Amino acid sequence: MELCEYRGKGILREHGIPVPEGRVVESPEGAKIAAAELGGEVVVKALVPAGGRGKAGGVRFAASPEEAAEAAEALLGMHIKGYRVRRLLVERRLEILRELYACVAVDREAGMPLVMLSREGGVEVEEVPEHLIARAHVEPLTGFHPYMARELCAEAGLRGGELRQVAEVLHRMYGVFQSRDALLVEVNPLAITPGGVVAADAKLSIDDDAWFRQGMEQREEQRYVELEGSIGCIVNGAGLAMATMDTLKRLGGEPANFLDIGGGAGAEAMKRAVARVTSNPSVRVLLVNILGGITRCDEIAEGIVEAVQEVRVPVVVRLMGTNEEEGRQILRAAGIEVERDMLAAARLAVELSKSI
Ligand code: GDP
Ligand code: MN
């Protein structure tokens, strides 16, 4: 599970790593107020759980609260890496002298954490030749000690006070990695500023299997990716969700999203899924494709009936599996058409998406 930049930076801050002061906003007005509070000169960033925002036009600079509002206006609603931009991070702008790259990741082949550091950070980091990235594997039982961090910094070509500051940050990053059950803690750029070293960006990925002991809110079971089309898809199982999108495409339709609602698709999960998918204004028809296995079709049907009550677009349901007949009866009684065959349901959804 990837955390958004703002939450990632919150965790870095808790571990004593300097991060810029910032606010999350959802409107140009909010951006203006935030910029005024932060002292005017800010950077406005699209808050989506993906990297490469800078190159995609998702990072803008503003010299005044008015400019921040303009930047927000331009960013909100943009699509970046399949995510619609709904929230922005407004931060006090840093004066960046140089950009380093710092990262702690799981090296699956070595079966160990790997700490990496390069003097050549920033948006072009993929282009940095291997030999300019210093690396150190960490024996998890003995840990990553301050002297190891300093060695790595020296290997990366840092010296003096800068070496000491960066080593401190790296050591703390490893602390985040270990105590938060992370798979990745990446800071790019780690910014050298006149006031010291600052994490100007943060990418944290937490091991899904560790959420229970991280005391974080309920792990998000539903995997959702927004796409460009008009057919909203609610499907249980990632494989079936892919197959559904392929089928729609072959029939000349365009899926509006990928969504796997996970196992045990009860009424609550169904309601959340419907709310999420129909919040995309491009959705013109909803296709619910459910295969009842462990979860029984009658339970699912009750969930669908409850969840689609207020939906403004036509709904096509394909349902098969355990207790299918009971499920079908529940849906029919509520006036919802059900198909047994996936192809037939997809065809109907494509037709509806074009006729409205
Ligand atoms: P990413 O492209 O998604 O990784 O987004 P980043 O948060 O890393 O921002 C992209 C680039 O914008 C960074 O590499 C910096 O060069 C630049 N940038 C971000 N924040 C600041 C800032 O406060 N000051 C300056 N001067 N540049 C910034
Ligand atoms: Mn970055």
GROMACS .gro file of N, CA and C and ligand atoms in nm, residues 52-53 122-123 186 188-189 201-202, ligand 2:
model
   28
   52GLY      N    1   0.679   1.073  -1.067
   52GLY     CA    2   0.685   1.132  -1.200
   52GLY      C    3   0.585   1.243  -1.221
   53ARG      N    4   0.539   1.304  -1.113
   53ARG     CA    5   0.441   1.412  -1.128
   53ARG      C    6   0.503   1.534  -1.191
  122GLY      N    7   1.667   1.384  -0.824
  122GLY     CA    8   1.574   1.467  -0.901
  122GLY      C    9   1.495   1.387  -1.001
  123VAL      N   10   1.426   1.460  -1.090
  123VAL     CA   11   1.330   1.393  -1.178
  123VAL      C   12   1.396   1.303  -1.282
  186GLU      N   13   1.145   0.616   0.003
  186GLU     CA   14   1.225   0.685  -0.098
  186GLU      C   15   1.210   0.835  -0.085
  188ASN      N   16   1.319   1.157  -0.299
  188ASN     CA   17   1.377   1.208  -0.422
  188ASN      C   18   1.299   1.329  -0.471
  189PRO      N   19   1.353   1.445  -0.458
  189PRO     CA   20   1.488   1.473  -0.413
  189PRO      C   21   1.499   1.489  -0.261
  201ASP      N   22   1.044   1.538  -0.120
  201ASP     CA   23   0.941   1.446  -0.168
  201ASP      C   24   0.952   1.321  -0.081
  202ALA      N   25   0.846   1.242  -0.075
  202ALA     CA   26   0.849   1.120   0.005
  202ALA      C   27   0.760   1.015  -0.058
  358MN      MN   28   1.013   1.303  -0.651
   0.00000   0.00000   0.00000
